[in-house]
Amino acid sequence: MARPGTYHGRVTEPRKRVLLAKPRGYCAGVDRAVQTVEEALKLYGAPVYVRKQIVHNKHVVSTLEARGAIFVEENYEVPEGATVVFSAHGVAPEVHEQARERNLKAIDATCPLVTKVHHEARRFAAADYDILLIGHEGHEEVIGTAGEAPAHIQLVDGPDDVENVVVRDPSKVVWLSQTTLSVDETMETVARLKTRLPLLQSPPSDDICYATSNRQHVIKEIAPECDVVIVVGSTNSSNSVRLVEVALGAGARAGHLVDYASEIRDEWLEGATTVGVSSGASVPDELVMEVLAHLAERGFGEVTEFTTAEERLTFSLPQELRRDMKAAQAS
């Protein structure tokens, strides 16, 4: 940590500053999913049901609830014939079938990058490959992807799980991954898998999403200079949790995950001169601005935004919603 300097014999306070990571916050898939619920509420009126959290962020969910969204765990909690939105994390085919059986108006807000992994899973299963899905057990995205080809997919939960892998034919095996993982840990898992299975094939393109990679990259760049890194995000957000881990692994002296600025403890900042700030891909930037204001009140008023990439990707709203919006405009 920096020490107080001296000037003409007087002790001066060290300069306090914030390094603000960019890219941070909303990715294209999250923006699309949140917009989907907002537009559905405008078009169909409240309530609109949402299966699981639309994105893994406490503030986003509570804001949408206040507008008339009702979050449920499963389709059977949705009244027959009502509108239901599927979350950005994706669902298994059986969830679509359940919606049809209950005559639900289903709007699929699955992130297109997750949909890409689902397509890969179906394609490799159709070719009778064993599919090693790298991801976290119980995560909604993993459940959805595994549901595309349950007979062909086995989960590999990190490097230490590699020794448990069993395949039918070592020459017909491919790995896929959850989109929000730590890039470094995933590559370590793949490296260990290839030691055991030299003919292991890779997906046609990297499954880890551009936003996850970009946010981890910029955190790595600023972390060595930071006494503490504060990541805005919820504890059930995989990519937010990973950002704290990546920051600590890259040299930050401390790292903390918070939903709101009010959760920041003053003792975290004691003796610190440089604070890094970022946010997970499901976090609105207003929450980051509140963190900066909180830090400014405690002497960290100098903010330098550190940019490693520009993100311009956008996704159109789900086809079924766009069709209804167009019909409503025409009537």
PDB file of N, CA, C and O in Angstrom, residues 51 125 127 132 142 244 282 320:
ATOM      1  N   ARG A  51     -40.249 -17.218 -15.647  1.00  0.00           N
ATOM      2  CA  ARG A  51     -39.735 -18.450 -15.039  1.00  0.00           C
ATOM      3  C   ARG A  51     -38.265 -18.235 -14.647  1.00  0.00           C
ATOM      4  O   ARG A  51     -37.441 -17.926 -15.496  1.00  0.00           O
ATOM      5  N   ALA A 125     -24.638 -34.300 -30.346  1.00  0.00           N
ATOM      6  CA  ALA A 125     -25.391 -35.472 -29.878  1.00  0.00           C
ATOM      7  C   ALA A 125     -25.941 -36.264 -31.061  1.00  0.00           C
ATOM      8  O   ALA A 125     -25.922 -37.501 -31.055  1.00  0.00           O
ATOM      9  N   ALA A 127     -24.592 -36.563 -33.829  1.00  0.00           N
ATOM     10  CA  ALA A 127     -23.462 -37.290 -34.423  1.00  0.00           C
ATOM     11  C   ALA A 127     -22.897 -38.332 -33.462  1.00  0.00           C
ATOM     12  O   ALA A 127     -21.832 -38.908 -33.727  1.00  0.00           O
ATOM     13  N   LEU A 132     -18.654 -33.181 -23.112  1.00  0.00           N
ATOM     14  CA  LEU A 132     -18.209 -32.792 -21.773  1.00  0.00           C
ATOM     15  C   LEU A 132     -18.561 -31.319 -21.585  1.00  0.00           C
ATOM     16  O   LEU A 132     -17.979 -30.441 -22.224  1.00  0.00           O
ATOM     17  N   VAL A 142     -26.533 -24.467 -17.160  1.00  0.00           N
ATOM     18  CA  VAL A 142     -26.055 -25.846 -17.291  1.00  0.00           C
ATOM     19  C   VAL A 142     -27.239 -26.809 -17.382  1.00  0.00           C
ATOM     20  O   VAL A 142     -27.250 -27.737 -18.211  1.00  0.00           O
ATOM     21  N   VAL A 244     -14.623 -11.271  -8.965  1.00  0.00           N
ATOM     22  CA  VAL A 244     -13.892 -11.124  -7.704  1.00  0.00           C
ATOM     23  C   VAL A 244     -12.731 -12.110  -7.665  1.00  0.00           C
ATOM     24  O   VAL A 244     -11.602 -11.756  -7.299  1.00  0.00           O
ATOM     25  N   SER A 282     -24.991  -8.503 -15.521  1.00  0.00           N
ATOM     26  CA  SER A 282     -26.428  -8.313 -15.304  1.00  0.00           C
ATOM     27  C   SER A 282     -26.716  -7.107 -14.400  1.00  0.00           C
ATOM     28  O   SER A 282     -27.796  -7.020 -13.817  1.00  0.00           O
ATOM     29  N   GLU A 320     -41.259 -13.888 -31.190  1.00  0.00           N
ATOM     30  CA  GLU A 320     -42.673 -13.918 -30.848  1.00  0.00           C
ATOM     31  C   GLU A 320     -43.154 -12.583 -30.268  1.00  0.00           C
ATOM     32  O   GLU A 320     -44.289 -12.152 -30.513  1.00  0.00           O
TER      33      GLU A 320
END
